[in-house]
mmCIF file of C-alpha atoms in Angstrom:
data_model
loop_
_atom_site.group_PDB
_atom_site.id
_atom_site.type_symbol
_atom_site.label_atom_id
_atom_site.label_comp_id
_atom_site.label_asym_id
_atom_site.label_seq_id
_atom_site.Cartn_x
_atom_site.Cartn_y
_atom_site.Cartn_z
ATOM 1 C CA MET A 1 -20.901 16.658 54.605
ATOM 2 C CA LYS A 2 -21.023 14.346 51.621
ATOM 3 C CA GLY A 3 -20.173 17.275 49.275
ATOM 4 C CA THR A 4 -17.110 18.194 51.340
ATOM 5 C CA ARG A 5 -15.902 14.630 51.305
ATOM 6 C CA SER A 6 -16.119 14.295 47.551
ATOM 7 C CA TRP A 7 -14.377 17.648 47.209
ATOM 8 C CA LYS A 8 -11.422 16.324 49.307
ATOM 9 C CA TRP A 9 -11.277 13.196 47.175
ATOM 10 C CA ALA A 10 -11.181 15.264 44.042
ATOM 11 C CA VAL A 11 -8.288 17.406 45.408
ATOM 12 C CA LEU A 12 -6.410 14.259 46.470
ATOM 13 C CA VAL A 13 -6.832 12.570 43.062
ATOM 14 C CA LEU A 14 -5.741 15.736 41.239
ATOM 15 C CA SER A 15 -2.668 16.086 43.511
ATOM 16 C CA VAL A 16 -1.627 12.477 42.907
ATOM 17 C CA ALA A 17 -2.168 12.902 39.165
ATOM 18 C CA ALA A 18 -0.037 16.082 39.176
ATOM 19 C CA LEU A 19 2.782 14.312 41.062
ATOM 20 C CA VAL A 20 2.705 11.369 38.655
ATOM 21 C CA ALA A 21 2.728 13.705 35.663
ATOM 22 C CA VAL A 22 5.753 15.663 36.981
ATOM 23 C CA GLY A 23 7.621 12.515 37.980
ATOM 24 C CA CYS A 24 7.184 10.821 34.612
ATOM 25 C CA ALA A 25 7.909 13.830 32.474
ATOM 26 C CA LYS A 26 10.360 13.196 29.628
ATOM 27 C CA LYS A 27 13.841 14.383 30.448
ATOM 28 C CA GLN A 28 15.194 16.850 27.985
ATOM 29 C CA THR A 29 18.752 16.855 26.840
ATOM 30 C CA VAL A 30 20.467 20.189 26.693
ATOM 31 C CA LYS A 31 22.203 20.942 23.457
ATOM 32 C CA SER A 32 24.589 23.768 22.936
ATOM 33 C CA GLU A 33 23.608 26.272 20.311
ATOM 34 C CA GLY A 34 27.138 27.691 19.981
ATOM 35 C CA ALA A 35 29.759 26.036 17.834
ATOM 36 C CA GLN A 36 28.743 22.607 16.711
ATOM 37 C CA GLY A 37 29.409 20.296 19.563
ATOM 38 C CA ALA A 38 32.168 22.461 20.989
ATOM 39 C CA PRO A 39 32.278 21.986 24.715
ATOM 40 C CA GLY A 40 32.477 25.189 26.652
ATOM 41 C CA ALA A 41 31.021 27.294 23.830
ATOM 42 C CA ALA A 42 29.684 30.610 25.003
ATOM 43 C CA ALA A 43 25.952 31.142 25.118
ATOM 44 C CA PRO A 44 24.569 33.814 22.814
ATOM 45 C CA GLY A 45 25.173 37.204 24.300
ATOM 46 C CA GLU A 46 28.030 36.102 26.508
ATOM 47 C CA ALA A 47 31.648 36.956 25.798
ATOM 48 C CA PRO A 48 33.602 33.883 24.737
ATOM 49 C CA VAL A 49 36.032 32.649 27.318
ATOM 50 C CA LYS A 50 39.463 32.030 25.937
ATOM 51 C CA GLU A 51 41.246 29.018 27.292
ATOM 52 C CA ALA A 52 44.959 29.131 27.689
ATOM 53 C CA PRO A 53 46.704 26.796 25.236
ATOM 54 C CA PRO A 54 48.192 23.725 26.863
ATOM 55 C CA PRO A 55 51.879 24.010 27.604
ATOM 56 C CA PRO A 56 54.089 22.509 24.918
ATOM 57 C CA VAL A 57 55.106 18.956 25.587
ATOM 58 C CA LYS A 58 58.720 18.202 24.968
ATOM 59 C CA VAL A 59 59.278 14.899 23.248
ATOM 60 C CA ALA A 60 62.674 13.299 23.430
ATOM 61 C CA PRO A 61 64.068 12.537 19.991
ATOM 62 C CA ALA A 62 64.159 8.888 19.022
ATOM 63 C CA PRO A 63 67.567 7.268 19.283
ATOM 64 C CA PRO A 64 69.294 7.063 15.922
ATOM 65 C CA ALA A 65 69.061 3.746 14.181
ATOM 66 C CA GLU A 66 72.281 1.955 13.403
ATOM 67 C CA ALA A 67 71.377 1.723 9.745
ATOM 68 C CA PRO A 68 68.201 2.630 7.885
ATOM 69 C CA GLY A 69 65.827 -0.289 7.687
ATOM 70 C CA VAL A 70 67.905 -2.539 9.957
ATOM 71 C CA ALA A 71 66.614 -3.386 13.401
ATOM 72 C CA VAL A 72 68.997 -2.992 16.297
ATOM 73 C CA THR A 73 68.754 -6.693 17.108
ATOM 74 C CA GLU A 74 69.766 -7.774 13.633
ATOM 75 C CA GLU A 75 73.241 -9.028 13.026
ATOM 76 C CA LYS A 76 75.749 -6.640 11.516
ATOM 77 C CA PRO A 77 76.607 -7.699 7.998
ATOM 78 C CA SER A 78 80.031 -9.125 7.372
ATOM 79 C CA GLN A 79 82.151 -9.351 4.270
ATOM 80 C CA PHE A 80 83.356 -12.753 5.473
ATOM 81 C CA ASP A 81 81.503 -16.046 5.665
ATOM 82 C CA ASP A 82 80.635 -17.419 9.087
ATOM 83 C CA VAL A 83 82.559 -20.355 10.532
ATOM 84 C CA ARG A 84 80.113 -23.221 11.190
ATOM 85 C CA PHE A 85 80.310 -25.719 14.020
ATOM 86 C CA ASP A 86 78.887 -29.165 14.732
ATOM 87 C CA PHE A 87 76.387 -29.609 17.537
ATOM 88 C CA ASP A 88 77.943 -28.984 20.955
ATOM 89 C CA LYS A 89 81.433 -28.580 19.412
ATOM 90 C CA SER A 90 83.913 -25.722 19.263
ATOM 91 C CA GLU A 91 86.584 -27.205 16.985
ATOM 92 C CA VAL A 92 87.228 -25.295 13.754
ATOM 93 C CA LYS A 93 86.443 -27.687 10.870
ATOM 94 C CA GLU A 94 88.102 -27.716 7.431
ATOM 95 C CA ASP A 95 85.613 -25.290 5.855
ATOM 96 C CA GLY A 96 86.045 -23.010 8.870
ATOM 97 C CA ARG A 97 89.824 -23.056 8.363
ATOM 98 C CA LYS A 98 89.373 -21.955 4.734
ATOM 99 C CA THR A 99 87.140 -19.101 5.843
ATOM 100 C CA SER A 100 89.597 -18.171 8.578
ATOM 101 C CA GLN A 101 92.439 -18.120 6.014
ATOM 102 C CA VAL A 102 90.508 -15.506 3.982
ATOM 103 C CA VAL A 103 89.983 -13.460 7.142
ATOM 104 C CA ALA A 104 93.656 -13.801 8.099
ATOM 105 C CA ASN A 105 94.788 -12.616 4.644
ATOM 106 C CA TYR A 106 92.567 -9.537 4.956
ATOM 107 C CA MET A 107 93.791 -8.750 8.471
ATOM 108 C CA LYS A 108 97.451 -9.050 7.436
ATOM 109 C CA LYS A 109 96.884 -6.707 4.473
ATOM 110 C CA ASN A 110 95.067 -4.235 6.743
ATOM 111 C CA PRO A 111 97.139 -4.079 9.926
ATOM 112 C CA LYS A 112 95.039 -1.253 11.416
ATOM 113 C CA ALA A 113 91.805 -3.239 11.104
ATOM 114 C CA LYS A 114 90.093 -4.503 14.258
ATOM 115 C CA LEU A 115 87.952 -7.617 14.196
ATOM 116 C CA LEU A 116 85.272 -8.813 16.613
ATOM 117 C CA ILE A 117 84.544 -12.536 16.577
ATOM 118 C CA GLU A 118 81.029 -13.353 17.793
ATOM 119 C CA GLY A 119 80.297 -16.863 19.085
ATOM 120 C CA HIS A 120 76.730 -18.119 18.556
ATOM 121 C CA CYS A 121 74.826 -21.302 19.411
ATOM 122 C CA ASP A 122 71.531 -22.940 18.533
ATOM 123 C CA GLU A 123 68.561 -22.831 20.891
ATOM 124 C CA ARG A 124 69.183 -26.186 22.547
ATOM 125 C CA GLY A 125 70.740 -26.114 26.008
ATOM 126 C CA THR A 126 70.598 -23.625 28.840
ATOM 127 C CA ALA A 127 71.453 -19.968 28.362
ATOM 128 C CA GLU A 128 74.499 -20.312 30.622
ATOM 129 C CA TYR A 129 75.835 -23.358 28.781
ATOM 130 C CA ASN A 130 75.369 -21.710 25.396
ATOM 131 C CA MET A 131 77.110 -18.532 26.543
ATOM 132 C CA ALA A 132 80.134 -20.623 27.515
ATOM 133 C CA LEU A 133 79.982 -22.640 24.283
ATOM 134 C CA GLY A 134 79.734 -19.450 22.204
ATOM 135 C CA GLU A 135 82.808 -18.097 23.977
ATOM 136 C CA ARG A 136 84.736 -21.335 23.265
ATOM 137 C CA ARG A 137 83.792 -21.104 19.588
ATOM 138 C CA ALA A 138 84.875 -17.476 19.294
ATOM 139 C CA ALA A 139 88.113 -18.252 21.168
ATOM 140 C CA ALA A 140 88.834 -21.243 18.905
ATOM 141 C CA VAL A 141 88.532 -19.085 15.791
ATOM 142 C CA MET A 142 90.645 -16.362 17.383
ATOM 143 C CA SER A 143 93.384 -18.883 18.245
ATOM 144 C CA TYR A 144 93.362 -20.207 14.699
ATOM 145 C CA LEU A 145 93.658 -16.679 13.271
ATOM 146 C CA VAL A 146 96.588 -15.956 15.608
ATOM 147 C CA SER A 147 98.236 -19.193 14.424
ATOM 148 C CA LEU A 148 97.924 -17.829 10.871
ATOM 149 C CA GLY A 149 99.842 -14.686 11.832
ATOM 150 C CA VAL A 150 97.079 -12.245 12.760
ATOM 151 C CA SER A 151 97.991 -9.943 15.652
ATOM 152 C CA LYS A 152 96.103 -10.927 18.803
ATOM 153 C CA GLY A 153 95.708 -7.224 19.639
ATOM 154 C CA ALA A 154 93.559 -6.750 16.535
ATOM 155 C CA LEU A 155 91.089 -9.422 17.637
ATOM 156 C CA SER A 156 88.399 -9.541 20.297
ATOM 157 C CA THR A 157 85.647 -12.014 21.100
ATOM 158 C CA VAL A 158 82.130 -11.939 22.465
ATOM 159 C CA SER A 159 79.569 -14.671 23.054
ATOM 160 C CA PHE A 160 75.880 -14.240 22.353
ATOM 161 C CA GLY A 161 75.032 -17.847 23.170
ATOM 162 C CA LYS A 162 71.604 -18.544 21.753
ATOM 163 C CA GLU A 163 70.383 -14.932 22.105
ATOM 164 C CA LYS A 164 70.850 -13.834 18.466
ATOM 165 C CA PRO A 165 69.806 -16.680 16.200
ATOM 166 C CA LEU A 166 70.434 -16.196 12.496
ATOM 167 C CA ASP A 167 67.450 -18.443 11.731
ATOM 168 C CA PRO A 168 64.537 -18.432 14.218
ATOM 169 C CA GLY A 169 63.387 -21.884 13.099
ATOM 170 C CA HIS A 170 63.174 -24.877 15.405
ATOM 171 C CA ASN A 171 64.674 -27.613 13.240
ATOM 172 C CA GLU A 172 68.105 -29.023 12.373
ATOM 173 C CA GLU A 173 68.505 -26.749 9.334
ATOM 174 C CA ALA A 174 67.954 -23.629 11.459
ATOM 175 C CA TRP A 175 70.131 -24.920 14.295
ATOM 176 C CA ALA A 176 73.012 -25.607 11.856
ATOM 177 C CA LYS A 177 72.855 -21.973 10.671
ATOM 178 C CA ASN A 178 72.914 -20.702 14.241
ATOM 179 C CA ARG A 179 76.014 -22.651 15.385
ATOM 180 C CA ARG A 180 78.633 -20.211 14.125
ATOM 181 C CA ALA A 181 81.354 -17.663 14.624
ATOM 182 C CA HIS A 182 80.531 -14.365 12.960
ATOM 183 C CA PHE A 183 83.123 -11.714 12.002
ATOM 184 C CA VAL A 184 82.471 -8.006 12.498
ATOM 185 C CA LEU A 185 85.037 -5.448 11.361
ATOM 186 C CA LYS A 186 85.182 -2.500 13.743
#
């Protein structure tokens, strides 16, 4: 009886040892022997499976830039100087009248020319207030040009308020640059 009992213990210990050995065996990673690292490579002896190429993706062409190297948000260059304004004012000052005289002379010599007058403001004030102020500035310059003999039909105005600052600074020097009427020939 004692021999049978020790035999059972021996079988039990060997079974537990076998289970532990199987459970703790090192996991092997499977590496492909086909093309180096190519997923889906055929095993030796198997015919390679050809994958259908992905359908071509149509890409919409980028919109054309207005001018090479010039961002869309940048101001269009002008052959005329800007008319500057004092803070919260829309009256055309003496230097603005001189600039407007140059513009008027050009417009009278080129009767087919069309001119857009853009009104701009500095960053102070609400967007709504600055849109209205920019419109008053553009309208003031337009009225002065008409008084100099420029056809009103050749002129148009737009206000950008504080949306297109010439100088992004936050000081009086930058604000003075941004309070302006800008001329764009069409």
